[in-house]
PDB file of C-alpha atoms and ligand atoms in Angstrom:
ATOM      1  CA  MET A  23     121.300 120.499 107.310  1.00 44.00           C
ATOM      2  CA  GLY A  24     118.161 122.225 106.117  1.00 55.00           C
ATOM      3  CA  ARG A  25     116.069 121.086 103.195  1.00 77.00           C
ATOM      4  CA  LYS A  26     115.298 123.509 100.445  1.00 90.00           C
ATOM      5  CA  CYS A  27     111.645 124.582 100.511  1.00 94.00           C
ATOM      6  CA  PHE A  28     109.372 126.345  98.083  1.00 95.00           C
ATOM      7  CA  ILE A  29     106.386 128.135  99.638  1.00 96.00           C
ATOM      8  CA  SER A  30     103.119 128.279  97.730  1.00 97.00           C
ATOM      9  CA  PHE A  31     100.746 130.897  99.134  1.00 96.00           C
ATOM     10  CA  LYS A  32      98.107 133.490  98.289  1.00 96.00           C
ATOM     11  CA  THR A  33      99.259 137.119  98.438  1.00 95.00           C
ATOM     12  CA  GLU A  34      96.792 137.711 101.291  1.00 96.00           C
ATOM     13  CA  ASP A  35      98.746 135.197 103.383  1.00 97.00           C
ATOM     14  CA  SER A  36     102.196 136.608 102.724  1.00 95.00           C
ATOM     15  CA  ALA A  37     102.650 137.595 106.395  1.00 97.00           C
ATOM     16  CA  TYR A  38     102.780 133.873 107.233  1.00 97.00           C
ATOM     17  CA  LYS A  39     105.328 133.301 104.501  1.00 95.00           C
ATOM     18  CA  ASP A  40     107.429 136.135 105.911  1.00 95.00           C
ATOM     19  CA  PHE A  41     107.144 134.676 109.389  1.00 96.00           C
ATOM     20  CA  ILE A  42     108.473 131.316 108.192  1.00 95.00           C
ATOM     21  CA  GLN A  43     111.244 133.054 106.310  1.00 92.00           C
ATOM     22  CA  ASN A  44     112.313 135.225 109.233  1.00 92.00           C
ATOM     23  CA  ASN A  45     111.809 132.928 112.200  1.00 93.00           C
ATOM     24  CA  LEU A  46     112.393 129.340 111.154  1.00 92.00           C
ATOM     25  CA  ASP A  47     115.704 127.847 110.225  1.00 88.00           C
ATOM     26  CA  ILE A  48     114.501 126.801 106.792  1.00 88.00           C
ATOM     27  CA  ASP A  49     116.369 127.110 103.540  1.00 89.00           C
ATOM     28  CA  MET A  50     113.745 128.747 101.365  1.00 89.00           C
ATOM     29  CA  ILE A  51     113.407 129.773  97.749  1.00 89.00           C
ATOM     30  CA  ASP A  52     112.040 133.296  97.793  1.00 85.00           C
ATOM     31  CA  LYS A  53     110.018 133.252  94.593  1.00 86.00           C
ATOM     32  CA  SER A  54     106.453 132.731  93.585  1.00 86.00           C
ATOM     33  CA  LEU A  55     104.877 132.215  90.230  1.00 87.00           C
ATOM     34  CA  ASN A  56     103.243 135.450  89.161  1.00 83.00           C
ATOM     35  CA  GLU A  57     103.238 135.330  85.422  1.00 83.00           C
ATOM     36  CA  ALA A  58     101.778 132.941  82.900  1.00 82.00           C
ATOM     37  CA  ILE A  59     104.174 130.851  80.862  1.00 87.00           C
ATOM     38  CA  ASP A  60     103.355 131.231  77.219  1.00 86.00           C
ATOM     39  CA  SER A  61     103.278 127.767  75.704  1.00 91.00           C
ATOM     40  CA  ASP A  62     100.816 125.063  74.698  1.00 91.00           C
ATOM     41  CA  ASN A  63     103.220 122.349  75.652  1.00 93.00           C
ATOM     42  CA  GLU A  64     102.328 121.170  79.133  1.00 91.00           C
ATOM     43  CA  ASP A  65     105.614 119.291  79.648  1.00 90.00           C
ATOM     44  CA  TYR A  66     107.530 122.417  78.718  1.00 91.00           C
ATOM     45  CA  ILE A  67     105.500 124.560  81.146  1.00 91.00           C
ATOM     46  CA  MET A  68     106.029 122.116  84.004  1.00 90.00           C
ATOM     47  CA  SER A  69     109.726 121.804  83.354  1.00 90.00           C
ATOM     48  CA  LYS A  70     110.099 125.582  83.082  1.00 90.00           C
ATOM     49  CA  ILE A  71     108.294 126.211  86.402  1.00 91.00           C
ATOM     50  CA  ARG A  72     110.368 123.520  88.077  1.00 90.00           C
ATOM     51  CA  LYS A  73     113.615 125.021  86.836  1.00 90.00           C
ATOM     52  CA  GLU A  74     112.884 128.708  87.303  1.00 90.00           C
ATOM     53  CA  TYR A  75     110.710 128.755  90.398  1.00 91.00           C
ATOM     54  CA  LEU A  76     110.924 125.523  92.338  1.00 90.00           C
ATOM     55  CA  SER A  77     114.627 125.206  91.517  1.00 85.00           C
ATOM     56  CA  ASP A  78     116.220 122.399  93.538  1.00 85.00           C
ATOM     57  CA  SER A  79     113.585 122.386  96.302  1.00 91.00           C
ATOM     58  CA  THR A  80     112.450 119.002  97.580  1.00 93.00           C
ATOM     59  CA  VAL A  81     109.305 120.108  99.380  1.00 96.00           C
ATOM     60  CA  THR A  82     106.529 122.606  98.708  1.00 97.00           C
ATOM     61  CA  ILE A  83     104.938 124.162 101.765  1.00 97.00           C
ATOM     62  CA  HIS A  84     101.389 125.076 100.754  1.00 98.00           C
ATOM     63  CA  LEU A  85      99.764 127.653 103.033  1.00 98.00           C
ATOM     64  CA  ILE A  86      96.032 127.034 103.416  1.00 98.00           C
ATOM     65  CA  GLY A  87      94.197 130.212 104.326  1.00 98.00           C
ATOM     66  CA  LYS A  88      90.856 131.870 103.653  1.00 98.00           C
ATOM     67  CA  TYR A  89      91.647 132.495  99.973  1.00 98.00           C
ATOM     68  CA  SER A  90      92.938 129.060  98.966  1.00 98.00           C
ATOM     69  CA  ALA A  91      89.704 127.373  97.821  1.00 98.00           C
ATOM     70  CA  GLU A  92      89.095 125.826  94.409  1.00 98.00           C
ATOM     71  CA  ASN A  93      85.647 127.456  94.476  1.00 98.00           C
ATOM     72  CA  ARG A  94      87.195 130.903  94.151  1.00 97.00           C
ATOM     73  CA  GLY A  95      87.765 130.027  90.507  1.00 97.00           C
ATOM     74  CA  LYS A  96      90.428 128.499  88.301  1.00 94.00           C
ATOM     75  CA  GLU A  97      91.555 131.888  86.999  1.00 94.00           C
ATOM     76  CA  GLU A  98      91.920 133.353  90.494  1.00 96.00           C
ATOM     77  CA  GLN A  99      93.867 130.270  91.635  1.00 96.00           C
ATOM     78  CA  ARG A 100      95.929 129.768  88.478  1.00 95.00           C
ATOM     79  CA  TYR A 101      99.304 130.439  90.083  1.00 95.00           C
ATOM     80  CA  ILE A 102      98.931 128.247  93.150  1.00 96.00           C
ATOM     81  CA  LYS A 103      97.455 125.500  90.926  1.00 96.00           C
ATOM     82  CA  ARG A 104     100.489 125.688  88.653  1.00 95.00           C
ATOM     83  CA  GLU A 105     102.830 125.698  91.632  1.00 96.00           C
ATOM     84  CA  LEU A 106     101.294 122.523  93.003  1.00 97.00           C
ATOM     85  CA  GLN A 107     101.099 120.856  89.584  1.00 96.00           C
ATOM     86  CA  ALA A 108     104.785 121.536  89.006  1.00 95.00           C
ATOM     87  CA  SER A 109     105.548 120.261  92.517  1.00 96.00           C
ATOM     88  CA  LEU A 110     103.667 117.022  91.831  1.00 96.00           C
ATOM     89  CA  TYR A 111     105.012 116.635  88.310  1.00 94.00           C
ATOM     90  CA  HIS A 112     107.461 113.835  87.725  1.00 89.00           C
ATOM     91  CA  GLY A 113     109.211 114.240  84.389  1.00 80.00           C
ATOM     92  CA  LYS A 114     112.504 113.545  82.683  1.00 76.00           C
ATOM     93  CA  GLY A 115     115.247 114.880  84.918  1.00 72.00           C
ATOM     94  CA  ASP A 116     112.666 116.355  87.284  1.00 71.00           C
ATOM     95  CA  THR A 117     111.654 114.764  90.533  1.00 85.00           C
ATOM     96  CA  ARG A 118     108.401 115.503  92.252  1.00 94.00           C
ATOM     97  CA  SER A 119     108.407 117.390  95.542  1.00 96.00           C
ATOM     98  CA  GLY A 120     106.740 116.499  98.792  1.00 97.00           C
ATOM     99  CA  ILE A 121     103.666 118.617  99.621  1.00 98.00           C
ATOM    100  CA  LEU A 122     103.132 119.928 103.123  1.00 98.00           C
ATOM    101  CA  GLY A 123      99.810 121.716 103.612  1.00 98.00           C
ATOM    102  CA  VAL A 124      99.890 124.101 106.554  1.00 98.00           C
ATOM    103  CA  VAL A 125      96.452 125.076 107.882  1.00 98.00           C
ATOM    104  CA  LEU A 126      96.589 128.725 108.942  1.00 98.00           C
ATOM    105  CA  PRO A 127      94.946 129.616 112.290  1.00 98.00           C
ATOM    106  CA  GLU A 128      91.892 131.326 110.739  1.00 97.00           C
ATOM    107  CA  MET A 129      91.065 128.086 108.863  1.00 98.00           C
ATOM    108  CA  GLU A 130      91.591 125.640 111.698  1.00 97.00           C
ATOM    109  CA  SER A 131      87.960 125.347 112.837  1.00 97.00           C
ATOM    110  CA  THR A 132      86.732 125.131 109.229  1.00 97.00           C
ATOM    111  CA  ILE A 133      89.032 122.227 108.425  1.00 97.00           C
ATOM    112  CA  TYR A 134      89.278 120.292 111.691  1.00 96.00           C
ATOM    113  CA  ARG A 135      85.665 119.578 112.547  1.00 94.00           C
ATOM    114  CA  GLY A 136      85.854 116.780 115.112  1.00 94.00           C
ATOM    115  CA  SER A 137      84.623 113.220 114.683  1.00 94.00           C
ATOM    116  CA  PHE A 138      81.416 111.709 113.333  1.00 93.00           C
ATOM    117  CA  ILE A 139      79.871 108.257 113.086  1.00 94.00           C
ATOM    118  CA  CYS A 140      80.252 107.045 109.527  1.00 93.00           C
ATOM    119  CA  PRO A 141      76.981 106.008 107.831  1.00 91.00           C
ATOM    120  CA  LYS A 142      78.912 103.587 105.589  1.00 90.00           C
ATOM    121  CA  CYS A 143      80.919 101.599 108.133  1.00 91.00           C
ATOM    122  CA  SER A 144      79.439 102.871 111.427  1.00 93.00           C
ATOM    123  CA  TYR A 145      82.884 103.568 112.891  1.00 93.00           C
ATOM    124  CA  SER A 146      83.997 106.975 114.082  1.00 93.00           C
ATOM    125  CA  HIS A 147      86.145 109.075 111.703  1.00 92.00           C
ATOM    126  CA  ASN A 148      87.667 112.512 112.096  1.00 91.00           C
ATOM    127  CA  TYR A 149      86.101 115.060 109.816  1.00 92.00           C
ATOM    128  CA  VAL A 150      88.830 116.961 107.986  1.00 94.00           C
ATOM    129  CA  GLY A 151      87.314 119.483 105.589  1.00 95.00           C
ATOM    130  CA  ILE A 152      89.754 119.285 102.701  1.00 95.00           C
ATOM    131  CA  ASN A 153      87.541 119.979  99.683  1.00 95.00           C
ATOM    132  CA  ASP A 154      86.715 122.610  97.050  1.00 97.00           C
ATOM    133  CA  THR A 155      85.504 125.078  99.682  1.00 97.00           C
ATOM    134  CA  THR A 156      88.889 125.064 101.458  1.00 98.00           C
ATOM    135  CA  VAL A 157      91.666 124.072  99.030  1.00 98.00           C
ATOM    136  CA  ILE A 158      92.458 123.688  95.342  1.00 98.00           C
ATOM    137  CA  LYS A 159      91.885 120.258  93.768  1.00 97.00           C
ATOM    138  CA  GLU A 160      95.616 119.696  93.312  1.00 98.00           C
ATOM    139  CA  PHE A 161      95.796 119.461  97.091  1.00 98.00           C
ATOM    140  CA  SER A 162      92.514 117.701  97.930  1.00 96.00           C
ATOM    141  CA  ALA A 163      92.850 115.008  95.237  1.00 96.00           C
ATOM    142  CA  ASN A 164      96.265 114.057  96.584  1.00 97.00           C
ATOM    143  CA  TYR A 165      95.165 114.245 100.197  1.00 95.00           C
ATOM    144  CA  TYR A 166      92.140 112.010  99.732  1.00 89.00           C
ATOM    145  CA  ILE A 167      93.478 109.675  97.054  1.00 85.00           C
ATOM    146  CA  GLN A 168      90.556 107.634  95.751  1.00 78.00           C
ATOM    147  CA  ASN A 169      90.796 103.909  95.171  1.00 69.00           C
ATOM    148  CA  SER A 170      89.628 102.527  91.847  1.00 61.00           C
ATOM    149  CA  MET A 171      86.070 101.902  93.030  1.00 61.00           C
ATOM    150  CA  ASN A 172      85.740 105.228  94.889  1.00 64.00           C
ATOM    151  CA  THR A 173      84.244 103.334  97.783  1.00 72.00           C
ATOM    152  CA  LYS A 174      86.545 104.601 100.511  1.00 81.00           C
ATOM    153  CA  CYS A 175      85.035 106.174 103.613  1.00 85.00           C
ATOM    154  CA  SER A 176      88.282 106.713 105.522  1.00 86.00           C
ATOM    155  CA  TRP A 177      91.945 107.266 104.758  1.00 87.00           C
ATOM    156  CA  SER A 178      95.047 106.190 106.619  1.00 87.00           C
ATOM    157  CA  GLU A 179      98.347 108.069 106.376  1.00 87.00           C
ATOM    158  CA  GLU A 180      99.574 105.595 103.720  1.00 88.00           C
ATOM    159  CA  ASP A 181      96.613 106.576 101.536  1.00 90.00           C
ATOM    160  CA  ARG A 182      97.698 110.205 101.297  1.00 94.00           C
ATOM    161  CA  TYR A 183     100.446 111.920  99.375  1.00 97.00           C
ATOM    162  CA  CYS A 184      99.913 115.416 100.764  1.00 98.00           C
ATOM    163  CA  VAL A 185     100.739 115.919 104.424  1.00 97.00           C
ATOM    164  CA  LEU A 186      98.537 118.240 106.486  1.00 98.00           C
ATOM    165  CA  VAL A 187      99.489 120.079 109.669  1.00 98.00           C
ATOM    166  CA  LYS A 188      98.137 122.938 111.767  1.00 98.00           C
ATOM    167  CA  TRP A 189     100.195 126.141 111.797  1.00 98.00           C
ATOM    168  CA  ASP A 190     101.052 125.854 115.518  1.00 98.00           C
ATOM    169  CA  ASP A 191     102.113 122.223 115.244  1.00 98.00           C
ATOM    170  CA  PHE A 192     104.243 123.087 112.245  1.00 98.00           C
ATOM    171  CA  LEU A 193     106.014 125.874 114.160  1.00 97.00           C
ATOM    172  CA  ASN A 194     106.749 123.506 117.037  1.00 96.00           C
ATOM    173  CA  HIS A 195     108.435 120.936 114.847  1.00 95.00           C
ATOM    174  CA  PRO A 196     109.028 122.203 111.307  1.00 95.00           C
ATOM    175  CA  GLU A 197     111.857 119.831 110.362  1.00 94.00           C
ATOM    176  CA  GLY A 198     109.841 116.758 111.357  1.00 95.00           C
ATOM    177  CA  TYR A 199     106.881 117.653 109.140  1.00 97.00           C
ATOM    178  CA  ILE A 200     109.119 118.677 106.260  1.00 96.00           C
ATOM    179  CA  GLU A 201     110.990 115.367 106.422  1.00 95.00           C
ATOM    180  CA  TYR A 202     107.733 113.461 106.573  1.00 96.00           C
ATOM    181  CA  ALA A 203     106.465 115.204 103.416  1.00 97.00           C
ATOM    182  CA  ILE A 204     109.782 114.496 101.684  1.00 95.00           C
ATOM    183  CA  GLU A 205     109.619 110.788 102.569  1.00 95.00           C
ATOM    184  CA  LYS A 206     106.303 110.560 100.703  1.00 96.00           C
ATOM    185  CA  ARG A 207     108.171 111.116  97.425  1.00 94.00           C
ATOM    186  CA  SER A 208     109.495 107.584  97.521  1.00 92.00           C
ATOM    187  CA  SER A 209     106.431 105.950  99.075  1.00 94.00           C
ATOM    188  CA  GLU A 210     104.040 103.591  97.286  1.00 93.00           C
ATOM    189  CA  ILE A 211     101.256 106.197  97.211  1.00 94.00           C
ATOM    190  CA  ALA A 212     103.417 108.511  95.060  1.00 94.00           C
ATOM    191  CA  ASN A 213     102.458 106.282  92.115  1.00 93.00           C
ATOM    192  CA  LYS A 214      98.856 107.426  92.511  1.00 94.00           C
ATOM    193  CA  ILE A 215      99.472 111.167  92.366  1.00 95.00           C
ATOM    194  CA  LYS A 216      97.140 113.204  90.188  1.00 95.00           C
ATOM    195  CA  VAL A 217      98.994 116.183  88.724  1.00 95.00           C
ATOM    196  CA  TYR A 218      95.943 117.595  86.902  1.00 95.00           C
ATOM    197  CA  PRO A 219      92.912 116.503  88.951  1.00 94.00           C
TER     198      PRO A 219
HETATM  199 ZN1   ZN B  12      83.504 104.729 107.463  1.00 75.96          ZN
END
């Protein structure tokens, strides 16, 4: 039984969205937010996006391509930011969704940069470039969830809400990654989500 997915993507990456839609056995909501919701009430906006766009999806697949960076500007990224905020939002009668970030092939070498020796703890960590030059803050802040002292130099899987996967790995095992992102909804780290980072 498939899970219902919402796909959050930039128009430039719509070929990847179409590929998922046409080739994977995934129950998908074929909508994306492309108009502003006229209200000053943030709870109303979130609830409206959840109802009209995300519908009864339990996971948001967020495609990370060359046009997904926070640095491209809040105005340029307003729709994907709203889509992720509404996915992360946990309100009355609404349940948050899991977030699965899929790194598109053209971004793989920018994001997965190998390992380095950490100047703080002198152990080796993998360098995963999830920051304002690659993704919006709604993703990065919930991928690298900071502890209260902001002293962390490395993150384990339990320290992340967002799940990250390379495009090819996702295609090889889509259900597994989707389930993993969905499980995060009821994990301890879900209490540390930042909806508006
Ligand atoms: Zn370290």
